[in-house]
Amino acid sequence: MIDRTAFLTAAAALLGDRGITTDPELVEPWLTDWRGRFTGRALALASPADTRQVAALVALCAAHGVPIVPQGGNSGMSGGATPDASGTAIILSLRRMTAIRAFDPAARQITCEAGLVLQTLHELVAEQGLRFPLTLGGKGSANVGGLIATNAGGTQVLRHGSMRAQVLGLEAVMADGSVFDALVPLKKDNRGFDLKQLLIGSEGTLGIITAATLRLMPAVAERRVVWVGLPSLGAARTLLLHCEAAAGAALEGFEVMPQVTLDDVLDHLPGARAPLDAPHPWHALIELVAESGRADQLGDLADTMLESAFEAGLLDDAVVAANETQAEAFWLLRDSIAPAERAKGPAVQHDISVPVAQMPAFVETAVPLIEAAWPGTQALAFGHLGDGNVHFHVIAPRGVEASAWQQGDGKAISAQVHDLVTQWHGSISAEHGIGQLKRDELGRLGDPVHLALMRAVKQALDPHGLLNPGKLVPLASPVVNP
Amino acid sequence: MIDRTAFLTAAAALLGDRGITTDPELVEPWLTDWRGRFTGRALALASPADTRQVAALVALCAAHGVPIVPQGGNSGMSGGATPDASGTAIILSLRRMTAIRAFDPAARQITCEAGLVLQTLHELVAEQGLRFPLTLGGKGSANVGGLIATNAGGTQVLRHGSMRAQVLGLEAVMADGSVFDALVPLKKDNRGFDLKQLLIGSEGTLGIITAATLRLMPAVAERRVVWVGLPSLGAARTLLLHCEAAAGAALEGFEVMPQVTLDDVLDHLPGARAPLDAPHPWHALIELVAESGRADQLGDLADTMLESAFEAGLLDDAVVAANETQAEAFWLLRDSIAPAERAKGPAVQHDISVPVAQMPAFVETAVPLIEAAWPGTQALAFGHLGDGNVHFHVIAPRGVEASAWQQGDGKAISAQVHDLVTQWHGSISAEHGIGQLKRDELGRLGDPVHLALMRAVKQALDPHGLLNPGKLVPLASPVVNP
């Protein structure tokens, strides 16, 4: 039994007045995840000022048996930063920890604390002619610690990799309050297990990320954005291989959507126009970029790439954005898919991946299968073809009651989609993570050897289970009596 | 107490006659590491034919309490594949497992078993116009499993990263004989801890790597090799930043050596000539490459990069290899440093890294410090400046007796070098690994939090300590009575 008063008194002594609160008005905004699917309760909201305070607080929690839910921008997709209903856990917000500890533009490295917001990071490094090569819709709230804890993705993974690829160094507070310091970036270091990699993507279940050293890239000087019409998703995959060969490192993005999704976006966006005159079964949005000093060749590169694709019969039609305004208009169509689909009514969404080469066949198998099994539904796949990652939405039949459908058919559809993905050796969470949303599905479908190893590592690093309990790591299978 | 006979009988039943032997003539070649520093004994040499056999053998070892020393090409630098003197362990050689399970040239991916030799891999993918972007001196014996288990480096890490960056998927047999299957390459997969990353670089102490899916690159169509004379190592670092900015992804290698090292190589290599007319305090070997379809711009790129470097005063002299023969002659100078230094007499070698920006200051501090403390020694640093990784050799005074010096002053010098590197937040093993050679040094100098986490992970995944005992993971500090 937690001695609530003793714990809170000791925590206040460690963190000061600004550092911890039980005021319901201050705590309440952080008890619900941003998609509004999960709401919990918390013993308190702690907001330490620095790593030393985090370490002291975690040690105090360990001594009192108080569970900890680390929270960054609270804009995750899987409820990973939302406490459970018991009210025994504290929320440990990293929001106050936004210091830049070091910034070396020549080496293209920055060391910052976990609470730094992604958009602030973008702006900060842009002042030095650099960029941080990862972005996503929630950049105004997502922060560095949460991005690392969830190994966030986005639309630039094709060229630059996910968050894991950006992390050169890491600092984290472990379950006993000790500080794991691997912040100094060494390009080569073979002194044993790469524990940093274990923390990336662990969703706060193994340690609390407090700071990181990140790699930066030269700023983009120019881009070419191309919209392409295609006969099939298989043709899109062939075109992708062509573009990778022709454009090499200049290929920054390759996003796909079917005609029906483009139509939904055009219906939803006032004044929006289709980039191509005629409809096509599939569309691809391709972005090429050049860093400063190499921009003059970009136009030629795009032209050559498209001409050879035309000649090889790899596409039906294509248009290059004439200027930056048009380029932004093309991207707006892509970025408006989520709101456009939401406007159509209730749906269940799946963030899935399969090996890139198999994605066309997977979509061509899964879409008719789902639509046949649940008449009146519409299944759509769109997104990051180059990463083998599509967002697979299944829209409810017209007129159903949202909540009942989502709890009934919606759940059954999700289970079916996850079964299919697993049969295709894919992932039920490509970039959004597991959190509490998919933990049971991971337990149901995960490879038993993987699950056993995850549980062994969790037990080793957090033996009392105080770090983000109920998230990510599936419960061991219940013993079933015969 | 191991029941030797029962174990060997059961193992022979599992593996067949070719799969296990105790014949001293067959076992003996694998009892000594290739540098000849460590020799052990073994209960038997097992050579399973496939993953199923590895799994069965490991389960049998677990049941009988038989330790396992996994061995690839037996060309590691740190004695990581050599058994201890007790003779209780088996050597588990992956040499027979060389199958190519899948090869997709379009996707630039290959799935092969652990025993495939690096040079064979190079040749195999070259037939399809591709390359595997990692190479090193021991490529004729080093195999895929060992390269992954040690996270091998080499001269192409600057552009392509070490072995970790090449591994898209992995299969390994865990301590209980279960098979961890993460071979299918998913570009995005956020289903929890990335256990694959934990196995990479774990030197066989957490699991036995049996197969991997590797990324491939387009073959190099053309290269430009440049030799540069420089006033200081700091100037080399400035030039490196310039080349990174000017050449971007075309910069494939950036190696450095001081004049004294070049002189040693010229003395050692019959008929070799210095690339530049005059001596310079430091030299850099720079390689730019272009993949097919982009070769025509490479000459311009090299010229522009060098001209702007000259204008900015970043180098004293430079020569571009006129043809491939001269390019190979330049690289031969670099590749002959190790034999040239060996020919000079006894030395102690250190494979160290510090943050790239600090490497010049580190070398300028360490060289005079070591030479002053041990009069008559000569300290040299050369190698992969772009990776912050130099090989730091300290050559014995003339006329000393090799073995006595290495055991006495040599050990003291190594301890001093490792102390210095640790003070500079660097690594005592940049690319060669820990093995048995540096385990005690890692125990002495490693961060206590890192060491505690390593031990916890080791205990969780190999609770009976049967996987490569005595390697990598330092013993817990002995309890000292006051």
CSV table of N, CA, C and O in Angstrom, one decimal, chain B residues 54-92:
chain,number,residue,atom,x,y,z
B,54,VAL,N,21.5,-26.2,-34.9
B,54,VAL,CA,22.1,-25.3,-33.8
B,54,VAL,C,21.1,-25.2,-32.7
B,54,VAL,O,21.5,-25.4,-31.5
B,55,ALA,N,19.8,-25.1,-32.9
B,55,ALA,CA,18.8,-25.0,-31.9
B,55,ALA,C,18.8,-26.3,-31.0
B,55,ALA,O,18.8,-26.2,-29.8
B,56,ALA,N,18.9,-27.4,-31.7
B,56,ALA,CA,18.9,-28.7,-30.9
B,56,ALA,C,20.1,-28.9,-30.1
B,56,ALA,O,20.1,-29.3,-28.9
B,57,LEU,N,21.3,-28.4,-30.7
B,57,LEU,CA,22.5,-28.5,-29.9
B,57,LEU,C,22.5,-27.6,-28.7
B,57,LEU,O,23.0,-28.0,-27.6
B,58,VAL,N,22.1,-26.4,-28.9
B,58,VAL,CA,22.1,-25.4,-27.8
B,58,VAL,C,21.1,-26.0,-26.7
B,58,VAL,O,21.5,-25.9,-25.5
B,59,ALA,N,20.0,-26.5,-27.1
B,59,ALA,CA,19.1,-27.1,-26.0
B,59,ALA,C,19.8,-28.2,-25.3
B,59,ALA,O,19.6,-28.4,-24.1
B,60,LEU,N,20.5,-29.0,-26.0
B,60,LEU,CA,21.3,-30.1,-25.4
B,60,LEU,C,22.3,-29.6,-24.5
B,60,LEU,O,22.5,-30.1,-23.3
B,61,CYS,N,23.0,-28.6,-24.9
B,61,CYS,CA,24.0,-27.9,-24.0
B,61,CYS,C,23.4,-27.4,-22.8
B,61,CYS,O,23.9,-27.5,-21.7
B,62,ALA,N,22.2,-26.8,-22.9
B,62,ALA,CA,21.5,-26.2,-21.8
B,62,ALA,C,21.2,-27.3,-20.8
B,62,ALA,O,21.3,-27.2,-19.6
B,63,ALA,N,20.7,-28.5,-21.3
B,63,ALA,CA,20.3,-29.6,-20.5
B,63,ALA,C,21.5,-30.2,-19.7
B,63,ALA,O,21.4,-30.6,-18.6
B,64,HIS,N,22.7,-30.2,-20.4
B,64,HIS,CA,23.9,-30.8,-19.8
B,64,HIS,C,24.8,-29.8,-19.1
B,64,HIS,O,25.8,-30.1,-18.6
B,65,GLY,N,24.5,-28.5,-19.2
B,65,GLY,CA,25.3,-27.5,-18.6
B,65,GLY,C,26.7,-27.3,-19.3
B,65,GLY,O,27.7,-27.0,-18.7
B,66,VAL,N,26.7,-27.5,-20.6
B,66,VAL,CA,27.9,-27.4,-21.4
B,66,VAL,C,28.0,-26.0,-22.0
B,66,VAL,O,27.1,-25.5,-22.7
B,67,PRO,N,29.1,-25.2,-21.7
B,67,PRO,CA,29.2,-23.9,-22.2
B,67,PRO,C,29.5,-24.0,-23.7
B,67,PRO,O,30.0,-25.0,-24.3
B,68,ILE,N,29.2,-22.9,-24.4
B,68,ILE,CA,29.3,-22.8,-25.9
B,68,ILE,C,30.1,-21.6,-26.3
B,68,ILE,O,29.8,-20.5,-25.9
B,69,VAL,N,31.1,-21.8,-27.1
B,69,VAL,CA,31.9,-20.7,-27.7
B,69,VAL,C,31.6,-20.7,-29.2
B,69,VAL,O,32.0,-21.5,-30.0
B,70,PRO,N,30.7,-19.7,-29.6
B,70,PRO,CA,30.4,-19.6,-31.1
B,70,PRO,C,31.6,-19.1,-31.8
B,70,PRO,O,32.4,-18.3,-31.3
B,71,GLN,N,31.8,-19.6,-33.0
B,71,GLN,CA,33.0,-19.2,-33.8
B,71,GLN,C,32.6,-19.1,-35.2
B,71,GLN,O,32.0,-19.9,-35.8
B,72,GLY,N,33.0,-17.9,-35.8
B,72,GLY,CA,32.8,-17.7,-37.2
B,72,GLY,C,34.1,-18.0,-38.0
B,72,GLY,O,34.6,-19.1,-38.0
B,73,GLY,N,34.7,-16.9,-38.5
B,73,GLY,CA,35.9,-17.1,-39.3
B,73,GLY,C,37.2,-17.2,-38.4
B,73,GLY,O,38.3,-17.4,-38.9
B,74,ASN,N,37.0,-17.1,-37.1
B,74,ASN,CA,38.1,-17.1,-36.2
B,74,ASN,C,39.2,-16.0,-36.6
B,74,ASN,O,40.4,-16.3,-36.5
B,75,SER,N,38.7,-14.9,-37.0
B,75,SER,CA,39.7,-13.8,-37.4
B,75,SER,C,39.4,-12.5,-36.6
B,75,SER,O,39.7,-11.5,-37.0
B,76,GLY,N,38.8,-12.7,-35.4
B,76,GLY,CA,38.5,-11.5,-34.6
B,76,GLY,C,39.8,-11.0,-33.9
B,76,GLY,O,40.8,-11.7,-33.9
B,77,MET,N,39.7,-9.8,-33.4
B,77,MET,CA,40.9,-9.1,-32.9
B,77,MET,C,41.0,-9.3,-31.4
B,77,MET,O,42.0,-8.8,-30.8
B,78,SER,N,40.0,-9.8,-30.7
B,78,SER,CA,40.0,-9.7,-29.3
B,78,SER,C,39.8,-11.0,-28.6
B,78,SER,O,39.4,-11.0,-27.4
B,79,GLY,N,40.1,-12.1,-29.3
B,79,GLY,CA,40.0,-13.4,-28.6
B,79,GLY,C,38.6,-13.8,-28.3
B,79,GLY,O,38.3,-14.7,-27.4
B,80,GLY,N,37.6,-13.2,-28.9
B,80,GLY,CA,36.2,-13.5,-28.6
B,80,GLY,C,35.7,-14.8,-29.0
B,80,GLY,O,34.6,-15.3,-28.5
B,81,ALA,N,36.4,-15.5,-29.8
B,81,ALA,CA,35.9,-16.8,-30.3
B,81,ALA,C,36.8,-18.0,-29.9
B,81,ALA,O,36.7,-19.1,-30.4
B,82,THR,N,37.6,-17.7,-28.9
B,82,THR,CA,38.6,-18.7,-28.4
B,82,THR,C,38.1,-19.2,-27.0
B,82,THR,O,37.9,-18.4,-26.1
B,83,PRO,N,38.0,-20.5,-26.8
B,83,PRO,CA,37.6,-21.0,-25.5
B,83,PRO,C,38.6,-20.8,-24.4
B,83,PRO,O,39.8,-20.5,-24.7
B,84,ASP,N,38.2,-20.9,-23.2
B,84,ASP,CA,39.1,-20.8,-22.1
B,84,ASP,C,39.9,-22.1,-21.9
B,84,ASP,O,39.7,-23.1,-22.6
B,85,ALA,N,40.7,-22.2,-20.9
B,85,ALA,CA,41.6,-23.3,-20.7
B,85,ALA,C,40.9,-24.5,-20.0
B,85,ALA,O,41.5,-25.6,-19.9
B,86,SER,N,39.7,-24.3,-19.6
B,86,SER,CA,39.1,-25.4,-18.8
B,86,SER,C,38.7,-26.6,-19.6
B,86,SER,O,38.7,-27.7,-19.1
B,87,GLY,N,38.5,-26.4,-20.9
B,87,GLY,CA,38.2,-27.6,-21.8
B,87,GLY,C,36.7,-28.1,-21.6
B,87,GLY,O,36.4,-29.1,-22.1
B,88,THR,N,35.9,-27.3,-20.9
B,88,THR,CA,34.5,-27.8,-20.6
B,88,THR,C,33.6,-27.3,-21.8
B,88,THR,O,32.5,-27.9,-21.9
B,89,ALA,N,34.0,-26.3,-22.5
B,89,ALA,CA,33.1,-25.7,-23.5
B,89,ALA,C,33.3,-26.4,-24.9
B,89,ALA,O,34.3,-26.9,-25.2
B,90,ILE,N,32.2,-26.4,-25.7
B,90,ILE,CA,32.4,-26.8,-27.1
B,90,ILE,C,32.6,-25.5,-27.9
B,90,ILE,O,32.1,-24.4,-27.5
B,91,ILE,N,33.3,-25.7,-29.0
B,91,ILE,CA,33.3,-24.6,-30.0
B,91,ILE,C,32.1,-24.9,-31.0
B,91,ILE,O,32.0,-26.1,-31.5
B,92,LEU,N,31.3,-23.9,-31.2
B,92,LEU,CA,30.2,-24.1,-32.1
B,92,LEU,C,30.5,-23.3,-33.4
B,92,LEU,O,30.4,-22.1,-33.4
